[in-house]
Tab-separated table of C-alpha atoms and ligand atoms in Angstrom:
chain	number	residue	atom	x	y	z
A	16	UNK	CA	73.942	109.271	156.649
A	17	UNK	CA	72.406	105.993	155.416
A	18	UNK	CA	74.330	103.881	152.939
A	19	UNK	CA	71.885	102.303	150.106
A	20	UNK	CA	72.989	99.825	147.133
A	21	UNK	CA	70.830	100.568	144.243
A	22	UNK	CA	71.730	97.700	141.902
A	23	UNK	CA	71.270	98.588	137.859
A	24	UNK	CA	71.223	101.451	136.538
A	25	UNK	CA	68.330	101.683	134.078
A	26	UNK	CA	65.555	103.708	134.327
A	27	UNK	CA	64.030	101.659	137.903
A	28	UNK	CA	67.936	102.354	139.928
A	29	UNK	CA	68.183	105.836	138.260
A	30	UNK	CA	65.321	107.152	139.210
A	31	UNK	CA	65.494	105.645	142.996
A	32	UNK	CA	68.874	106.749	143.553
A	33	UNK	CA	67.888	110.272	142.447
A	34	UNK	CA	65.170	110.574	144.464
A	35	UNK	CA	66.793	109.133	147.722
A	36	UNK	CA	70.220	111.697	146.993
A	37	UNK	CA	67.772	114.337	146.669
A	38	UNK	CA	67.032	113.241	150.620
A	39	UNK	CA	69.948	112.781	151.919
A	40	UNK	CA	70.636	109.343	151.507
A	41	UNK	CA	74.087	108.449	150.263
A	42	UNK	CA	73.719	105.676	147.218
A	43	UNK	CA	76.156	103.808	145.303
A	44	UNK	CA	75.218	101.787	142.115
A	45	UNK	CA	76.409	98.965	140.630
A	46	UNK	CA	75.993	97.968	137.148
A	47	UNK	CA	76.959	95.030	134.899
A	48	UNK	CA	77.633	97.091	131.873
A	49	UNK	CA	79.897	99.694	130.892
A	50	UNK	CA	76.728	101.813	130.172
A	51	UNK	CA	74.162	103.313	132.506
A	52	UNK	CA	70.058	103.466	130.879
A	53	UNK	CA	70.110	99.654	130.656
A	54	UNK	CA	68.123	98.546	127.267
A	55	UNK	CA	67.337	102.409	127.032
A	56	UNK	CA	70.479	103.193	126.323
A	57	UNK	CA	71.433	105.487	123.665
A	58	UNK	CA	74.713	106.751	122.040
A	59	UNK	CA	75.334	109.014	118.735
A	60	UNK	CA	76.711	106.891	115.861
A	61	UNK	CA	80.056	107.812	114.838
A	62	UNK	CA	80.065	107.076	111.076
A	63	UNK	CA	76.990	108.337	110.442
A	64	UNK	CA	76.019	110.779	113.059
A	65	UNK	CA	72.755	109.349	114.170
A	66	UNK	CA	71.644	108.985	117.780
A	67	UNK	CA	70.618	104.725	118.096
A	68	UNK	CA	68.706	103.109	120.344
A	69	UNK	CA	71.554	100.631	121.055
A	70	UNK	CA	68.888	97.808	122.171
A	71	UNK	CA	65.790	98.790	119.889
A	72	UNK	CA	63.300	101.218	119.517
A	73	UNK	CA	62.181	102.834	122.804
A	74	UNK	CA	59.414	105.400	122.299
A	75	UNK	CA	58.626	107.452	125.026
A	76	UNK	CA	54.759	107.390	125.688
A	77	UNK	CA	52.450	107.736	129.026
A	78	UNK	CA	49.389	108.998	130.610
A	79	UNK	CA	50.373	109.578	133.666
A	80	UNK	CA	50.737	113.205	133.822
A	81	UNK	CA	53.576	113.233	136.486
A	82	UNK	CA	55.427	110.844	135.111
A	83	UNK	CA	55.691	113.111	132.211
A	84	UNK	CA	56.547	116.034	134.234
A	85	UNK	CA	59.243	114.503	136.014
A	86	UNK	CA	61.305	112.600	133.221
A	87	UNK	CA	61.121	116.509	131.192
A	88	UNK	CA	62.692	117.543	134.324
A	89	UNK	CA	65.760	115.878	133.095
A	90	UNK	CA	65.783	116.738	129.052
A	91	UNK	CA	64.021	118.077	126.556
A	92	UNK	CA	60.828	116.127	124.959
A	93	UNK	CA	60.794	117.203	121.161
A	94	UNK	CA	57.455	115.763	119.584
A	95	UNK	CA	57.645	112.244	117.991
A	96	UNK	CA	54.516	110.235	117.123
A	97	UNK	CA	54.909	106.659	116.672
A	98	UNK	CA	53.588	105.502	113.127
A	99	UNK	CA	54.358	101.929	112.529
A	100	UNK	CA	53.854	100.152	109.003
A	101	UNK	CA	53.982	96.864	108.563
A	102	UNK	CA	54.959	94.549	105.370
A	103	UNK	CA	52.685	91.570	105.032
A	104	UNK	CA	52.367	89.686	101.622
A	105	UNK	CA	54.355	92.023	99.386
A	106	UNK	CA	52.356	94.823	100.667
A	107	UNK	CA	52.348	97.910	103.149
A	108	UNK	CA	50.407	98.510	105.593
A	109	UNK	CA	49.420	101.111	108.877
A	110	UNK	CA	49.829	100.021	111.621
A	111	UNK	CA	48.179	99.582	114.208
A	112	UNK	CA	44.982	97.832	112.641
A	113	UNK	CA	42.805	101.000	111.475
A	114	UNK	CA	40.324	102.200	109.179
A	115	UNK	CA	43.126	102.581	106.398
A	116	UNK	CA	44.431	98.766	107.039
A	117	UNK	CA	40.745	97.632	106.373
A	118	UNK	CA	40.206	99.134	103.615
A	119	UNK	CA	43.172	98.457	101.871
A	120	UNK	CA	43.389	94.978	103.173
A	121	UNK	CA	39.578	94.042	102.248
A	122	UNK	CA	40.037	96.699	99.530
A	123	UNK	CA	37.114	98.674	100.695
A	124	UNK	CA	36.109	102.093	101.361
A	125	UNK	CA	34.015	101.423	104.652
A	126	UNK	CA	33.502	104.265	107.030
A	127	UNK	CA	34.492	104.155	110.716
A	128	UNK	CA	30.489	102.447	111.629
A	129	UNK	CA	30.706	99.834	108.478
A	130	UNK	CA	34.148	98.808	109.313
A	131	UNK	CA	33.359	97.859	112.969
A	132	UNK	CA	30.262	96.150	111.728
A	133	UNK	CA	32.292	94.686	109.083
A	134	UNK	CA	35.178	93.671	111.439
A	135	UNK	CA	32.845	92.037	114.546
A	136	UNK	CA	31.059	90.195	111.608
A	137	UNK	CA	34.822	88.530	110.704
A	138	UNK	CA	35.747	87.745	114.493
A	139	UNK	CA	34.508	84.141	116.181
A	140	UNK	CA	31.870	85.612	118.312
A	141	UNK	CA	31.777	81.754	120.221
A	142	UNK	CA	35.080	82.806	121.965
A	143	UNK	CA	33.920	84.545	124.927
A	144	UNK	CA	36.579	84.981	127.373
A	145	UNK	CA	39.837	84.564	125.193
A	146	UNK	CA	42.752	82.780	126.738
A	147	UNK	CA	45.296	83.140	124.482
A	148	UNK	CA	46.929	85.622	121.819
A	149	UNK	CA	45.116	83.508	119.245
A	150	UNK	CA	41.717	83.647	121.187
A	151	UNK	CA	41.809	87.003	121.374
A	152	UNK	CA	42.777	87.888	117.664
A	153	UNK	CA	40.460	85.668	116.550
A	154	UNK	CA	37.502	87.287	118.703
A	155	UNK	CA	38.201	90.925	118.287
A	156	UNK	CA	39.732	90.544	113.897
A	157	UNK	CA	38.767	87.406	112.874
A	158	UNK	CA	41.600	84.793	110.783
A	159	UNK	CA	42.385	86.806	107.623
A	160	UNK	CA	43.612	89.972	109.708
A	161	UNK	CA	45.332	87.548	112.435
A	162	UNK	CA	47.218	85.273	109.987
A	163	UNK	CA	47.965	88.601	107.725
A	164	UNK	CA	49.255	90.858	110.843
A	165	UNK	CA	49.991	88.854	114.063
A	166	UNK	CA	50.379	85.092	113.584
A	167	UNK	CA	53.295	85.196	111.959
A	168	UNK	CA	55.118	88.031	113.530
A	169	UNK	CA	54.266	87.315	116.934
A	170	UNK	CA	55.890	83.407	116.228
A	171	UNK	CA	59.158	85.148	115.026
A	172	UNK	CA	59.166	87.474	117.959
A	173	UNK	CA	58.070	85.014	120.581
A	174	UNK	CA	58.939	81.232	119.385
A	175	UNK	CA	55.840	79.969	120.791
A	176	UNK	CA	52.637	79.427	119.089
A	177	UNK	CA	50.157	82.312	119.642
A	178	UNK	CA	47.522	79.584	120.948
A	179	UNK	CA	50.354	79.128	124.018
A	180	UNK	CA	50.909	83.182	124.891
A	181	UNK	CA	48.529	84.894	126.977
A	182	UNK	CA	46.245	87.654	125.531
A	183	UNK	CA	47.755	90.127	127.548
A	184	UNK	CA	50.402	90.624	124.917
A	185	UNK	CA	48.068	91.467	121.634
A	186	UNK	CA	46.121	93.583	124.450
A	187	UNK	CA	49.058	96.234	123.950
A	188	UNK	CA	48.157	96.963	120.754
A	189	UNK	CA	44.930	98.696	119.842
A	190	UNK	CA	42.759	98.844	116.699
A	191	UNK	CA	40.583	101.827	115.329
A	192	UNK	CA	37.746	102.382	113.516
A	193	UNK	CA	39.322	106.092	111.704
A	194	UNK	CA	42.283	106.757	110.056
A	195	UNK	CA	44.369	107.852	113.311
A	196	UNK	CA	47.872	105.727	113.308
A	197	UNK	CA	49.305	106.802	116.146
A	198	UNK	CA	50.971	103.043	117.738
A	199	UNK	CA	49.694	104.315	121.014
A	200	UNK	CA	46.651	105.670	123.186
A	201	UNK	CA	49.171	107.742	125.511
A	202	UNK	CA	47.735	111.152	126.186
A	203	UNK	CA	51.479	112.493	125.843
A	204	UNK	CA	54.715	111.144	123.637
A	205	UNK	CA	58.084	112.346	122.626
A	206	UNK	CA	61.436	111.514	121.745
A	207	UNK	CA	64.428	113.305	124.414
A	208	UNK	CA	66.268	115.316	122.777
A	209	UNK	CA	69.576	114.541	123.769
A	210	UNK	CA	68.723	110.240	124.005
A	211	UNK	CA	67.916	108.461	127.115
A	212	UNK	CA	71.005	107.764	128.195
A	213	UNK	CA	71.482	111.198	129.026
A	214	UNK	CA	68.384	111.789	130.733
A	215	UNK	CA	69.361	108.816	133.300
A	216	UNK	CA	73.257	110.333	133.557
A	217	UNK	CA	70.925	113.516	135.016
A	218	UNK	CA	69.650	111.235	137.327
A	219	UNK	CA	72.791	109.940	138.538
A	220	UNK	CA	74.792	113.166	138.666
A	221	UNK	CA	74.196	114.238	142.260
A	222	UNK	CA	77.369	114.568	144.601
A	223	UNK	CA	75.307	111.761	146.860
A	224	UNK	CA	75.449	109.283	144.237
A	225	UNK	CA	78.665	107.390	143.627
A	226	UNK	CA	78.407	105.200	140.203
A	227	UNK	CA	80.054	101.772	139.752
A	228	UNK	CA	80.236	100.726	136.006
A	229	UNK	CA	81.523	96.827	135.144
A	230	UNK	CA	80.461	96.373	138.788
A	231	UNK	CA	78.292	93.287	139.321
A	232	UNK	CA	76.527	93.070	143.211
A	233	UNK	CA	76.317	89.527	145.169
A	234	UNK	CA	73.629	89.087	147.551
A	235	UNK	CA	76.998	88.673	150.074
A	236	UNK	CA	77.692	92.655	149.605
A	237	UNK	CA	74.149	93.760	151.053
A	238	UNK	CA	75.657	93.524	154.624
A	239	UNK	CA	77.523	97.432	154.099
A	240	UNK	CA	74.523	98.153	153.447
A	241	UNK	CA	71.101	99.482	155.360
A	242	UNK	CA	69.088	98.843	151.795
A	243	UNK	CA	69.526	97.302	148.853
A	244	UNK	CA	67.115	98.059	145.867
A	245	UNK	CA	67.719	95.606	143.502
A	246	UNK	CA	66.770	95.692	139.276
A	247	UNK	CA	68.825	93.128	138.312
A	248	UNK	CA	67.024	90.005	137.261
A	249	UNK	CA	65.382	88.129	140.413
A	250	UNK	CA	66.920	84.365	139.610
A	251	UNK	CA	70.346	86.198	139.494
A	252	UNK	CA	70.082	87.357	142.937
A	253	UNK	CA	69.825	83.958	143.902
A	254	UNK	CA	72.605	82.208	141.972
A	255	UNK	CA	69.723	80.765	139.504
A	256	UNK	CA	69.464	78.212	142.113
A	257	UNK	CA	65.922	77.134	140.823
A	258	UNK	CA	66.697	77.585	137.397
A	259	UNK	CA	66.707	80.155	135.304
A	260	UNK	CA	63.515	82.246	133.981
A	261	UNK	CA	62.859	82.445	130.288
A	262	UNK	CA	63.675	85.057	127.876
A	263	UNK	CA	64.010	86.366	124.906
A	264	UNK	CA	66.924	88.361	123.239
A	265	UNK	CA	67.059	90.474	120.501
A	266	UNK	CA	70.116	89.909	117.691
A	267	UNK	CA	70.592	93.683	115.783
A	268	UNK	CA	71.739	93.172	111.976
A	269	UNK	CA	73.431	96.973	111.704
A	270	UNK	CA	73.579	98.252	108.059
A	271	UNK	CA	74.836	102.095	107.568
A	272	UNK	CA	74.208	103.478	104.096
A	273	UNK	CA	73.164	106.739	102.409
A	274	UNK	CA	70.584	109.035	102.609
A	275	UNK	CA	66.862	107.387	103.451
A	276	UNK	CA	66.366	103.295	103.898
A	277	UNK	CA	62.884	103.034	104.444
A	278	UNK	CA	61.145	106.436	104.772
A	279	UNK	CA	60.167	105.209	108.853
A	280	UNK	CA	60.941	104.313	112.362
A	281	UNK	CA	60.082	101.495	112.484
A	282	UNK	CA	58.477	99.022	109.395
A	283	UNK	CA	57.147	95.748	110.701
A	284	UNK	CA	57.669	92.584	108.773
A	285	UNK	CA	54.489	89.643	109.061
A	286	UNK	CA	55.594	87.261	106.727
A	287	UNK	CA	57.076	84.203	108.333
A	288	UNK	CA	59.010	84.199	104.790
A	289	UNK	CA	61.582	87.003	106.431
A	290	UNK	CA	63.407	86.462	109.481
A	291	UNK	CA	63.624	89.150	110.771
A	292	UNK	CA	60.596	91.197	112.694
A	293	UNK	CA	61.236	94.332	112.380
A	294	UNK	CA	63.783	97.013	110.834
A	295	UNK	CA	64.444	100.310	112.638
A	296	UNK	CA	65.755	103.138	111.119
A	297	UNK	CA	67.169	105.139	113.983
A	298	UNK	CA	67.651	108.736	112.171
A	299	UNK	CA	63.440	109.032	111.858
A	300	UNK	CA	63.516	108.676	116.036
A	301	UNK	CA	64.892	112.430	115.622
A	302	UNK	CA	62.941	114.271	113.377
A	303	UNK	CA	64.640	117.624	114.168
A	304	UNK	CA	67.757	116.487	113.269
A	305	UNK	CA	69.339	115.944	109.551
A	306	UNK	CA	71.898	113.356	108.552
A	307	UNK	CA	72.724	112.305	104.431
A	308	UNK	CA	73.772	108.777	105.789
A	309	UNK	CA	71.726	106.934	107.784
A	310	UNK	CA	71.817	103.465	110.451
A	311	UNK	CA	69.468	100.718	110.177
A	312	UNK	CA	68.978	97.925	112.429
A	313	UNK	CA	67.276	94.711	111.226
A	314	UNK	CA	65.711	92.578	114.580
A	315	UNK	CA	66.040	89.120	115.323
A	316	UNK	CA	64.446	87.704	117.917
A	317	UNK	CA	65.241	84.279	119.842
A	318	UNK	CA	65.756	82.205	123.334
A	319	UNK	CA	67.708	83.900	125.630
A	320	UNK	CA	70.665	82.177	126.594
A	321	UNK	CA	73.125	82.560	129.874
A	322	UNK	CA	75.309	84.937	128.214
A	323	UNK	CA	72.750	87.017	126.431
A	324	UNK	CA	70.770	90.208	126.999
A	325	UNK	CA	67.335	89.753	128.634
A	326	UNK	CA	64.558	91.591	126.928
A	327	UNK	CA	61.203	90.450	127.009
A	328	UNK	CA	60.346	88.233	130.162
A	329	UNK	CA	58.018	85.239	128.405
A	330	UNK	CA	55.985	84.683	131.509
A	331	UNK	CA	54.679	80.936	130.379
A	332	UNK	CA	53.228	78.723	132.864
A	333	UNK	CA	56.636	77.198	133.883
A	334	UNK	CA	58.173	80.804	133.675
A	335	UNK	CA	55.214	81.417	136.517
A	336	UNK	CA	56.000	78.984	138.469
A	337	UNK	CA	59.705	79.516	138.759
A	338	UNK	CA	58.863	82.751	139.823
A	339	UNK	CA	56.903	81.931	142.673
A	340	UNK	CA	59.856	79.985	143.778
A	341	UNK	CA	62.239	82.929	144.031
A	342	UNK	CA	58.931	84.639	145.076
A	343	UNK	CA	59.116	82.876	147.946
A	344	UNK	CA	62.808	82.907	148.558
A	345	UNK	CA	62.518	86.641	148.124
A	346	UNK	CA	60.170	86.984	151.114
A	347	UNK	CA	62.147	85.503	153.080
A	348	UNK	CA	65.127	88.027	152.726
A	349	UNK	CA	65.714	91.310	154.456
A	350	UNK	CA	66.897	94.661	153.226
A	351	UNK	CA	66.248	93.961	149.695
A	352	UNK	CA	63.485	95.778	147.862
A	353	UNK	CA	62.855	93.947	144.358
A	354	UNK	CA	61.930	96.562	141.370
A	355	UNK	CA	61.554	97.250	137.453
A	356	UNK	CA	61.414	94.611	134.850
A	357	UNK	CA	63.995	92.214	135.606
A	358	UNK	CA	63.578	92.332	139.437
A	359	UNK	CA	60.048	91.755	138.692
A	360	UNK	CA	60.577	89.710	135.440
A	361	UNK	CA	57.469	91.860	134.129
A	362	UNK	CA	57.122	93.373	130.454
A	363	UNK	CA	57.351	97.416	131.389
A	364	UNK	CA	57.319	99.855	129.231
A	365	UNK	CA	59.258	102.753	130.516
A	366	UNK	CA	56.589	104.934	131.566
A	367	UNK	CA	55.220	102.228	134.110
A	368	UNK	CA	59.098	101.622	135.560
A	369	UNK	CA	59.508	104.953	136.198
A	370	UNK	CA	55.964	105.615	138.012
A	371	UNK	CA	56.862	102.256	139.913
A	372	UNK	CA	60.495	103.412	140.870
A	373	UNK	CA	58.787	106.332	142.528
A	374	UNK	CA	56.311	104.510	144.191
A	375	UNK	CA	59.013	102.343	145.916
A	376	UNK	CA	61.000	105.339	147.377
A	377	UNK	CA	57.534	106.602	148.710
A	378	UNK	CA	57.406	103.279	150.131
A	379	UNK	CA	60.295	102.845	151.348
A	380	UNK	CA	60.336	107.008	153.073
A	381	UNK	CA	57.060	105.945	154.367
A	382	UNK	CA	58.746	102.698	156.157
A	383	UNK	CA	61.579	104.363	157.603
A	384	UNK	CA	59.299	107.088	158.918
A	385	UNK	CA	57.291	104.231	160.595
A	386	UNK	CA	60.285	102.558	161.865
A	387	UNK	CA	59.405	99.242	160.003
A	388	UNK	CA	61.624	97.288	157.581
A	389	UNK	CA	60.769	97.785	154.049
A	390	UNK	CA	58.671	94.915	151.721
A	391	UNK	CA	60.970	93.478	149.013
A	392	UNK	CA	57.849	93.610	146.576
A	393	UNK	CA	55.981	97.125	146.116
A	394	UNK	CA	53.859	95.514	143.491
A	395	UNK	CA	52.976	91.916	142.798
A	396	UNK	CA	54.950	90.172	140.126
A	397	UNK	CA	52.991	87.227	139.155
B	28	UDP	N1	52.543	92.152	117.147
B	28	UDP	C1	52.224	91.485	115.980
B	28	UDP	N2	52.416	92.113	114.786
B	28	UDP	C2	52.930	93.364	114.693
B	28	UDP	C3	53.242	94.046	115.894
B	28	UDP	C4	53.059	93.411	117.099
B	28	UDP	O1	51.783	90.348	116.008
B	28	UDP	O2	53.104	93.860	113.567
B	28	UDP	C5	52.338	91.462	118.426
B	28	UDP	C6	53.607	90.725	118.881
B	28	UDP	O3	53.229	89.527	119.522
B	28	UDP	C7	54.206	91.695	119.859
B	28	UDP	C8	52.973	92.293	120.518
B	28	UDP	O4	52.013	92.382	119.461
B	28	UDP	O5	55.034	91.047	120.795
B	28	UDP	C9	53.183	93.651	121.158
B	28	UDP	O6	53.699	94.529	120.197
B	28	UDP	P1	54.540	95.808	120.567
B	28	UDP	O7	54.735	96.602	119.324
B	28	UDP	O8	53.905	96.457	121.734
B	28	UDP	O9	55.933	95.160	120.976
B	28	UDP	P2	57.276	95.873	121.491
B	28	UDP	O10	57.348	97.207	120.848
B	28	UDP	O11	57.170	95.906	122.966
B	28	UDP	O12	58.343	94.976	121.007
């Protein structure tokens, strides 16, 4: 029986080392933390009761039809709609931009046809192929809805001007012409019942898959073994010898108090007059359940330093370019396949890691059928 290292055990090493156990493969995984799920990770609160998203809000959302199939195999999807509002100027707003933020914004009453007339009319029809966050606000919104909704926020969250991000980033989020305020365009959502960290602990639990918690994996160890797929972060794998990618960490202000904070998931805050970008109230991730206290987490966001928690890759120019270093130290190793967000310092949201883990262990089956070593990419990073 083949020996693999599957290195992290978020969503990308759970769901590879299920899939190869389930073939006969024996894994072992090695993780930094005490936890498995990675950022997913979620535990029950003891003083108040609540399940938390330990590392922020993750809402469970995709199109993709099997990957919706296969993470249900593991836990139960009770129904959960993302509704974001957002605070901007003393006032509340839906999020994301639709019918009801226009009219209360412009203080209209403009139906679905008059508000996209009314909207184009605002945005700088000379930009033509936006380049940046602020290109493409200001083409699609126009400069009262950008400075109101995303200027601000997106400085606190990314601590670089909008005119330096790429457009990628607002692309995420869309805007509507009706009153429908669902945050996403995902043909299926939910919350897991019993958390995500549970879900992945289904994943692991095979009697083929031996789990190594506090356990951190050197490039020296891949020799005992006849694959390594590896979702750590790519710089790490090689000592940071070029440097080290960019960043940024979230800081959680925790409050506990009694019965309801905020009425929401999640409230946004725009104002560059708050610090903070966002508070989470964890209870309203789980409808079904009922709790008199309740756990709120107010979000900071800022530079990732050695010692911190990677979240969001920042993917600037230099960023780029310091991947394509390791890029090209990567190809030139054997026996490692790179994968998930940190391995492919890529902003994934769950749905896409897990329909990317699978596609590498079809990869990789597919290789080993045809005798040939496997690629350490499966998908492109840069
Ligand atoms: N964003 C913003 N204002 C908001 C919400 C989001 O400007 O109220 C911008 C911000 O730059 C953010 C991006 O849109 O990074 C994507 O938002 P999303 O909610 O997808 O971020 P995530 O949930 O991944 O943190």
């Amino acid at each position: 029986m083949q020996l693999i290292a599957v290195v992290g055990a978020g969503f990308s090493g759970a769901v590879v080392a299920h899939e190869l156990a389930q073939r006969g493969y024996r894994v072992e995984v090695f993780e930094t933390r005490s936890h498995v799920a990675g950022n997913c990770h979620t535990e029950r609160d003891p003083e108040t009761g609540v399940m938390v998203h330990v590392y922020g809000p993750h809402i469970f959302h995709t199109s993709n039809e099997l990957v919706w199939n296969y993470v249900r195999k593991f836990d139960e999807f009770m129904p959960f709609t993302n509704r974001v509002k957002a605070v901007s100027r003393g006032r509340v707003y839906s999020l994301p931009l639709n019918l009801l933020t226009i009219n209360q914004f412009f203080g209209k009453t403009l139906s679905p046809r008059e508000a996209e007339a009314f909207v184009r009319s605002l945005g700088d029809s000379s930009i033509e192929e936006p380049r940046s966050f602020e290109e493409q606000a200001l083409k699609f919104v126009g400069p009262q809805l950008y400075e109101a909704f995303f200027r601000n926020y997106t400085l606190k969250q990314w601590g670089i001007s909008p005119a330096e991000l790429p457009a990628s980033i607002l692309k995420r989020l869309p805007i509507r012409f009706n009153y429908d305020d669902n945050y996403y365009n995902s043909r299926y959502q939910g919350m897991p019942k019993n958390g995500y960290t549970c879900i992945v602990e289904r994943m692991l639990d095979h009697p083929n898959v031996a789990v190594h918690l506090n356990s951190v994996f050197t490039r020296s160890m891949a020799a005992d073994y006849s694959h390594v797929f590896y979702s750590g972060p790519i710089d790490a794998w090689f000592g940071f010898n070029d440097g080290r990618l960019g960043y940024r960490t979230l800081d959680f202000e925790v409050e506990r108090l009694e019965g309801d904070f905020q009425g929401n998931a999640v409230i946004n805050y725009c104002d560059d007059t708050v610090a903070y970008t966002r508070i989470s109230e964890h209870k309203h991730f789980s409808p079904w359940e009922t709790h008199d206290r309740t756990i709120i987490y107010r979000e900071h966001s800022r530079k990732c330093e050695a010692a911190d928690t990677p979240y969001y890759p920042i993917r600037l120019i230099n960023d780029k370019q310091l991947l394509g270093r390791y890029l090209e130290r990567a190809k030139a190793e054997s026996g490692v396949t790179f994968l998930g967000r940190l391995g492919t310092y890529r902003y994934l949201d769950m749905h896409v890691t897990i329909a990317e883990a699978l596609d590498v262990v079809n990869g990789f089956l597919e290789c080993e059928q045809q005798q040939r070593a496997a690629p350490c990419f499966f998908v492109d990073p840069l």
